Short mmCIF file of C-alpha atoms and ligand atoms in Angstrom, two decimals:
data_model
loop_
_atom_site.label_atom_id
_atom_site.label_comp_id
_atom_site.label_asym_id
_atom_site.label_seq_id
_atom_site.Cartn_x
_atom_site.Cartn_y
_atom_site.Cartn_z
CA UNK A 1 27.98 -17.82 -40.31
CA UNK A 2 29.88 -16.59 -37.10
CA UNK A 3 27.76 -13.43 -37.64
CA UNK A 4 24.30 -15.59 -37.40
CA UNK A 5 25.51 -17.60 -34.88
CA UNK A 6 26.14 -14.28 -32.51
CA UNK A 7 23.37 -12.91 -33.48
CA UNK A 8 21.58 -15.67 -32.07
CA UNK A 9 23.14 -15.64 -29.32
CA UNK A 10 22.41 -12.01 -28.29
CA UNK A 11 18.38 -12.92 -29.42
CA UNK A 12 18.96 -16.13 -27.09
CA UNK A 13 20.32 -13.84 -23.72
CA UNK A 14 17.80 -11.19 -24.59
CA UNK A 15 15.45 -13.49 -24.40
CA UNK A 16 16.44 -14.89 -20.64
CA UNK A 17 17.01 -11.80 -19.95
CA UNK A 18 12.95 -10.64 -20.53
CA UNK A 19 12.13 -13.93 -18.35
CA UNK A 20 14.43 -12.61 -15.39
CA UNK A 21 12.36 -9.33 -15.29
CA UNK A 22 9.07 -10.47 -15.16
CA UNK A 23 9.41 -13.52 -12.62
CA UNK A 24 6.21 -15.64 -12.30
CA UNK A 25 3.59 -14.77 -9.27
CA UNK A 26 3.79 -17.81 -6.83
CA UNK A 27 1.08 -17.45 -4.20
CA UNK A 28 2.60 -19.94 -1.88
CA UNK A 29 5.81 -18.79 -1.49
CA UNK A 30 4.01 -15.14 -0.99
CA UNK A 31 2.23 -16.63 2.00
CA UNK A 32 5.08 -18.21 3.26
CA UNK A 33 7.14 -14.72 2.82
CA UNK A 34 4.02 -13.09 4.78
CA UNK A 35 5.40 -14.31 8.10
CA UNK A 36 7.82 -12.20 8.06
CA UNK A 37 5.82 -8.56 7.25
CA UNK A 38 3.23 -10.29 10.00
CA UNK A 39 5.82 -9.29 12.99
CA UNK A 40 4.38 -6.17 11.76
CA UNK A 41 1.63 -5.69 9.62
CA UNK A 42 -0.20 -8.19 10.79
CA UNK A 43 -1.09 -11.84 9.88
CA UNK A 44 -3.53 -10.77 7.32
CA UNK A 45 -1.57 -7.93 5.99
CA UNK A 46 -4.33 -5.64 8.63
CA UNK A 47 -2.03 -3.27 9.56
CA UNK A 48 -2.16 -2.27 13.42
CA UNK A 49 -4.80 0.18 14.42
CA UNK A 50 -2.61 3.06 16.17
CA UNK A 51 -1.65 3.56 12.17
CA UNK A 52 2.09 2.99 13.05
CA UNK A 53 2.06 -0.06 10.22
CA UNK A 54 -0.27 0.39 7.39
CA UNK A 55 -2.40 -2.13 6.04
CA UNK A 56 -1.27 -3.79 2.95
CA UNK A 57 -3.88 -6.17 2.36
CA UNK A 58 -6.32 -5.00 -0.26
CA UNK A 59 -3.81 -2.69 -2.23
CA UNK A 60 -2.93 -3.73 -5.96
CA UNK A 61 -0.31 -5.45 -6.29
CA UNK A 62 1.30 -3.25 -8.66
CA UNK A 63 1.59 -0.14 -6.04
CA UNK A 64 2.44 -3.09 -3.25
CA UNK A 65 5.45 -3.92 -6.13
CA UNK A 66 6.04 -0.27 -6.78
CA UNK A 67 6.60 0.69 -2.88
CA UNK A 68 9.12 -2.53 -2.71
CA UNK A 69 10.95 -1.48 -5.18
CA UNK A 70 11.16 2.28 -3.99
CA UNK A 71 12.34 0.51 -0.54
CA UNK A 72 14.73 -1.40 -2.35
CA UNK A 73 16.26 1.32 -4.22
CA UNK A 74 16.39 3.60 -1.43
CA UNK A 75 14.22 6.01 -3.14
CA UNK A 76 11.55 5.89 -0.42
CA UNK A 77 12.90 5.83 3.04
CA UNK A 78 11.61 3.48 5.23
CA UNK A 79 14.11 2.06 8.14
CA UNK A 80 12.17 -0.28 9.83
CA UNK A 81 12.27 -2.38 6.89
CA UNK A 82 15.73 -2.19 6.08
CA UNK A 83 16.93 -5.29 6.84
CA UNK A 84 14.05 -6.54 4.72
CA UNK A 85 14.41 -5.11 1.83
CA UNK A 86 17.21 -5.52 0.29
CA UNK A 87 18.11 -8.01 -3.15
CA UNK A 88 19.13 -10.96 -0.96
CA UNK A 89 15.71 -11.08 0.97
CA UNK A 90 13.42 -10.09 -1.32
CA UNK A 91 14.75 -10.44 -4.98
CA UNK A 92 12.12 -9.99 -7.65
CA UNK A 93 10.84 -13.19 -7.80
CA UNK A 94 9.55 -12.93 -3.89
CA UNK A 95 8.73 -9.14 -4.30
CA UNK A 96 6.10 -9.67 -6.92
CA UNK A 97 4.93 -12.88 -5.01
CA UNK A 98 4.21 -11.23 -1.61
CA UNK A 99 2.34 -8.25 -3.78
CA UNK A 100 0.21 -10.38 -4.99
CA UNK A 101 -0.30 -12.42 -2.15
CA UNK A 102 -0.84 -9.12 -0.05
CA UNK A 103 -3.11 -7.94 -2.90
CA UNK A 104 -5.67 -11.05 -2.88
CA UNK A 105 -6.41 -11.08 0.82
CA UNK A 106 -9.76 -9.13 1.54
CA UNK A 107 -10.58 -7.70 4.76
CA UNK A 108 -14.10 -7.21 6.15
CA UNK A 109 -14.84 -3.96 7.33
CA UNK A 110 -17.67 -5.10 9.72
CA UNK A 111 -18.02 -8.66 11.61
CA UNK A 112 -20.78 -10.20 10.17
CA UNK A 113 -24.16 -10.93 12.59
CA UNK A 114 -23.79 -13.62 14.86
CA UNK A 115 -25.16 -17.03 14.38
CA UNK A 116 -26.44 -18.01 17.69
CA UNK A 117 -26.64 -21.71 16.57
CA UNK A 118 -23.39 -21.81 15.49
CA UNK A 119 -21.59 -19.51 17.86
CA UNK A 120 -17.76 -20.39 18.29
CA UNK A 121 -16.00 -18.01 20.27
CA UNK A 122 -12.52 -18.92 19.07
CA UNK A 123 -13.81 -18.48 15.31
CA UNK A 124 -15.17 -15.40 15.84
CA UNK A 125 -12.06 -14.09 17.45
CA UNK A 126 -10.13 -15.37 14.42
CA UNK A 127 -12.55 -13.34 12.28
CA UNK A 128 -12.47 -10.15 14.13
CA UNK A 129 -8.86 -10.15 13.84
CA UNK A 130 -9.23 -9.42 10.20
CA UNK A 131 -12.34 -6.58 10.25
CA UNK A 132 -11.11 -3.26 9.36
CA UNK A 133 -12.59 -0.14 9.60
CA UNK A 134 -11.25 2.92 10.05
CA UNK A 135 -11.85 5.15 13.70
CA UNK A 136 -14.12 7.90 13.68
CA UNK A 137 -11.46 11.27 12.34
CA UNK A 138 -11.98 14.70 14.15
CA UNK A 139 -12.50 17.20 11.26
CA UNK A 140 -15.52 18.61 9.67
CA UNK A 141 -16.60 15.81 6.95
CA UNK A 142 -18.17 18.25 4.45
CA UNK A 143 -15.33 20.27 4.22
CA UNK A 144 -13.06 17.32 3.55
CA UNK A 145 -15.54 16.18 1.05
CA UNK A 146 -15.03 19.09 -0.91
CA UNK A 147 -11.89 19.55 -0.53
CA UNK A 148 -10.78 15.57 -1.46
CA UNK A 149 -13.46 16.00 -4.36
CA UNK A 150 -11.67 18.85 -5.92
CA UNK A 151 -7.76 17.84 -4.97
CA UNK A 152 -7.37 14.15 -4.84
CA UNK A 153 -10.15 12.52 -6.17
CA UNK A 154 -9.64 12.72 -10.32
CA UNK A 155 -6.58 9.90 -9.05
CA UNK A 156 -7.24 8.66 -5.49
CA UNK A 157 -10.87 7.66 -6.88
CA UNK A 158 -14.66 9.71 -6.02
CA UNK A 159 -14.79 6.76 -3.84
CA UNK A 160 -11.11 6.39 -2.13
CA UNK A 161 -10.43 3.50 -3.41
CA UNK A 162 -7.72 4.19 -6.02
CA UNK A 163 -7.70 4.85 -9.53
CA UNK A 164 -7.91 2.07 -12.30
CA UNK A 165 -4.73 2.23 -13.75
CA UNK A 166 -3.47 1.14 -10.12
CA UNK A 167 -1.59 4.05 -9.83
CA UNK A 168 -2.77 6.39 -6.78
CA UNK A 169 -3.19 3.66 -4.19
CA UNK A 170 -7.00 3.51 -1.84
CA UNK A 171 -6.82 6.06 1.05
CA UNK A 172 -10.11 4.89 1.78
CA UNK A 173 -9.83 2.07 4.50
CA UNK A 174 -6.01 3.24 5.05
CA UNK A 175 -5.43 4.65 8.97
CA UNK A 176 -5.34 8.14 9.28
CA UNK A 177 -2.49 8.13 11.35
CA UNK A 178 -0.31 6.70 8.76
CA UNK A 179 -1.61 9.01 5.53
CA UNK A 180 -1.19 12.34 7.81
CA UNK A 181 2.51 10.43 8.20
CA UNK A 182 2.88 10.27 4.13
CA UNK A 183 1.39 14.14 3.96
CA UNK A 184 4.08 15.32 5.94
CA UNK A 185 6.49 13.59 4.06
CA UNK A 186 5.47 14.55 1.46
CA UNK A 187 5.46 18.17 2.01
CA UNK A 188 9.02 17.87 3.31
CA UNK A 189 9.95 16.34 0.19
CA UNK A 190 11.14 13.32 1.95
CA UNK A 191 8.58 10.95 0.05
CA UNK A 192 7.68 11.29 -4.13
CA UNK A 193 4.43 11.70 -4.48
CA UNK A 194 3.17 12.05 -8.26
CA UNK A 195 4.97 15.40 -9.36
CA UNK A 196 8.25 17.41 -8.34
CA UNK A 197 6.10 20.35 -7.58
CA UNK A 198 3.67 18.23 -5.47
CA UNK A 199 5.78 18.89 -2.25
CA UNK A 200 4.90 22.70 -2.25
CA UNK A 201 1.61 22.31 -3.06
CA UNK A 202 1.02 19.71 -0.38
CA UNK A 203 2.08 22.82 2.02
CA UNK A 204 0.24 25.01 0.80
CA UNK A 205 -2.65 22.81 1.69
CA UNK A 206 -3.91 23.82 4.97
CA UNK A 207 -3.77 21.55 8.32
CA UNK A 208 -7.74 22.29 8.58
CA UNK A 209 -7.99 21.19 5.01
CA UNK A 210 -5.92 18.04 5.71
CA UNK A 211 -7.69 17.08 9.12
CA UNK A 212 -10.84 17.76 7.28
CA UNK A 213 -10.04 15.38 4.53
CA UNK A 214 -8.81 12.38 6.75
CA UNK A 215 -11.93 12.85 8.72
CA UNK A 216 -13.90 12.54 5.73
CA UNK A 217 -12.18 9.84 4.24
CA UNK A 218 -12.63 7.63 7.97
CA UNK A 219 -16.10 7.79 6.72
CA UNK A 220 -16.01 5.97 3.70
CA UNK A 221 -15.35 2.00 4.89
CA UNK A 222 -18.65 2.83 7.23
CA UNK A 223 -21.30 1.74 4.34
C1 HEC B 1 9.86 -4.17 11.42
C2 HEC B 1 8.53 -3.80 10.98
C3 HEC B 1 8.16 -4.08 9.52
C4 HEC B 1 8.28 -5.28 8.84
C5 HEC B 1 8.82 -6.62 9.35
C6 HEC B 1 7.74 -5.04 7.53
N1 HEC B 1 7.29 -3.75 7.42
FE1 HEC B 1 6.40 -2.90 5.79
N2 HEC B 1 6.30 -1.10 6.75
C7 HEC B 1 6.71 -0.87 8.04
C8 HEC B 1 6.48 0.53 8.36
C9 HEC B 1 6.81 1.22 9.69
C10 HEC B 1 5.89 1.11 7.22
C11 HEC B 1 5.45 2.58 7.05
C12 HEC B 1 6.60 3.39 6.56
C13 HEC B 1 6.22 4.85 6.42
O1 HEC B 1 5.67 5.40 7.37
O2 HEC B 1 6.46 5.40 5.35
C14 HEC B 1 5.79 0.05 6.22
C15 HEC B 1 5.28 0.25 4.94
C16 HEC B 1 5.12 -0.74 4.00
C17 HEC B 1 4.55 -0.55 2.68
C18 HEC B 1 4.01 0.75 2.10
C19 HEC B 1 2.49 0.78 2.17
C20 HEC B 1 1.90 1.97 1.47
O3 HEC B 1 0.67 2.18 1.61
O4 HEC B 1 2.62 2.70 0.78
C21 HEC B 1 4.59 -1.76 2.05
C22 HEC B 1 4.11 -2.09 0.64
C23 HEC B 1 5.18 -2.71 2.99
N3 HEC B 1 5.49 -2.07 4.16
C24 HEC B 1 5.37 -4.05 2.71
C25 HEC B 1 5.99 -4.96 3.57
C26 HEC B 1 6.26 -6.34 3.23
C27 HEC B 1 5.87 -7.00 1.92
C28 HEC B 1 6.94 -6.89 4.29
C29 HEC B 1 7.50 -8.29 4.41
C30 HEC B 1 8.46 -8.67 3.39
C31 HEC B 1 7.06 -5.84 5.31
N4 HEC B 1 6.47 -4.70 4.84
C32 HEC B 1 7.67 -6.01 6.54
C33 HEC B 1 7.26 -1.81 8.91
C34 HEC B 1 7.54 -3.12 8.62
C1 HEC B 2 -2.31 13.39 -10.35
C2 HEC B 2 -2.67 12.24 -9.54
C3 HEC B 2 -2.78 12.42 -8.03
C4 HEC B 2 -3.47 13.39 -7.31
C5 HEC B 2 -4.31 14.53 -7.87
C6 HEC B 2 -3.28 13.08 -5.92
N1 HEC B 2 -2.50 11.95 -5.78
FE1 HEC B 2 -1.89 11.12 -4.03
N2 HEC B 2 -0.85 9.69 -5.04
C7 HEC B 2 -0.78 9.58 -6.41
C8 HEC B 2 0.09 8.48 -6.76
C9 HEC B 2 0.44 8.02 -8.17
C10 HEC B 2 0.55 7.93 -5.54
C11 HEC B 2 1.53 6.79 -5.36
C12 HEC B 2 2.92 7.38 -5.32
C13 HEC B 2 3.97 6.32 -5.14
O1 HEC B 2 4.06 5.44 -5.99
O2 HEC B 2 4.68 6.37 -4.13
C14 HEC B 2 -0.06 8.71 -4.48
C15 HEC B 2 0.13 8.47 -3.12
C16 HEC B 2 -0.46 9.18 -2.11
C17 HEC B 2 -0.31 8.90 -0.68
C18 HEC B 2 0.46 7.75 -0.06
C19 HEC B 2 -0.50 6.61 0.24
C20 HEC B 2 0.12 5.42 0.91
O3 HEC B 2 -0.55 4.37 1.03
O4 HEC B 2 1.28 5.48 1.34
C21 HEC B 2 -1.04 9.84 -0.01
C22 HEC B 2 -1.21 9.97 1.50
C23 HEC B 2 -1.65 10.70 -1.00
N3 HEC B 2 -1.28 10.28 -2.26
C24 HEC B 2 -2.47 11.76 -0.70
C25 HEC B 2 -3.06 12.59 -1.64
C26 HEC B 2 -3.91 13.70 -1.30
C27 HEC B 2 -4.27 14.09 0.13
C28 HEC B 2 -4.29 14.29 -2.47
C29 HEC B 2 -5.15 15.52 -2.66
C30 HEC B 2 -4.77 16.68 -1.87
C31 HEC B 2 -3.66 13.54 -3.54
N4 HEC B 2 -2.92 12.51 -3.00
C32 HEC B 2 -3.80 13.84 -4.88
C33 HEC B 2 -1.44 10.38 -7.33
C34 HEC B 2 -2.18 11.51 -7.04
#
């Protein structure tokens, strides 16, 4: 009997437990959490053009989740956002609601025409706020083509824009400032990128071959 009953007990806390991991998405509070990564990324999660903050918006949420946690734990270094992210301002619960928040805001990469019969100047400043599109890249395109085709593309996507299992995040429509940032990084170890051996082959990777890439990939948010 005693033995049943603590058995059901341990099935019962096991049980809360599961709940506490997996908190429910709550899209309100993830706006309302958004005001505070706004002092930086922006209001809609755009980033800011000189590639200093990267834009969020658009990512999945479960690589938005994944860097959060990283931040959290320390394991990706990232001191502006310190005082963010630790577990008493962004506990689970609000980490997987701003993801998904951040993750279901889509940004325009081109205004669209204007409407001369409807033209309001205040709207369409609103609007341009939230266009993205990534500056022109010095670098010879074809050779970045190639080169992303053969090195990045079986997980970053054919078309930058990630991989399906929401691993290997978009560098399409990312700033180039910011991704050269996460290349060096990565090639001083300093950030993990998908393999322990990935920080020597990243320098072995030439700076032509890089520049070449990013100017390539500036390319792909112009269709
Ligand atoms: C004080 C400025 C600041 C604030 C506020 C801030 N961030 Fe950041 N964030 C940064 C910087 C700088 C980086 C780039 C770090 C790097 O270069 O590795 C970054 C990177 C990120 C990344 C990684 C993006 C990627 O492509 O890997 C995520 C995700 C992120 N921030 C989410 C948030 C969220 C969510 C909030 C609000 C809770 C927030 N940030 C608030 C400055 C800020
Ligand atoms: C085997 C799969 C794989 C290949 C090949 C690969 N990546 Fe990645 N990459 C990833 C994954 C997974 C992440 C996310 C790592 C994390 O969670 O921090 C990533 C992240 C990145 C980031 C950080 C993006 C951000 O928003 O912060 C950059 C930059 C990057 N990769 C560049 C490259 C380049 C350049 C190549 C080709 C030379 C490449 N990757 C090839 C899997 C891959």
């Amino acid at each position: 009997m005693t033995k049943n009953l603590l058995l059901l007990g341990l099935i019962f806390c096991a049980g809360i437990r599961a709940e506490e991991e997996t908190p429910a998405v709550d899209l309100e509070l993830g706006e309302e959490i958004n005001e505070t990564c706004a002092g930086c990324h922006g209001e809609y999660g755009q980033g800011s053009i000189d590639g200093e903050y990267p834009r969020l918006a658009g990512l999945t949420d479960a690589y938005i989740a994944r860097q959060l946690r990283n931040f959290k734990q320390r394991q990706r270094i990232n001191i502006p956002m310190l005082p963010y992210t630790n577990e008493r301002e962004l506990p689970e619960e609000d980490l997987v609601s701003i993801a998904a928040y951040l993750a279901s805001i889509q940004l325009p990469t081109k205004l669209p025409p204007i409407n001369e019969a409807e033209f309001d100047a205040l709207k369409r400043l609103q609007a341009s706020k939230k266009v993205v599109n990534i500056a022109i890249y010095p670098g010879d395109v074809e050779v970045g083509r190639k080169f992303y085709r053969k090195e990045c593309a079986s997980c970053h996507g054919s078309d930058g824009y990630g991989d399906d299992n929401k691993e290997a995040p978009q560098l399409a429509g990312q700033y180039s400032r910011y991704l050269l940032k996460q290349v060096e990084s990565i090639r001083t170890g300093d950030r993990f990128h998908e393999d322990p051996d990935d920080a020597e082959i990243f320098r072995e990777y030439t700076d032509a071959e890089i520049t070449a890439m990013l100017a390539w990939l500036a390319t792909l948010d112009d269709g």
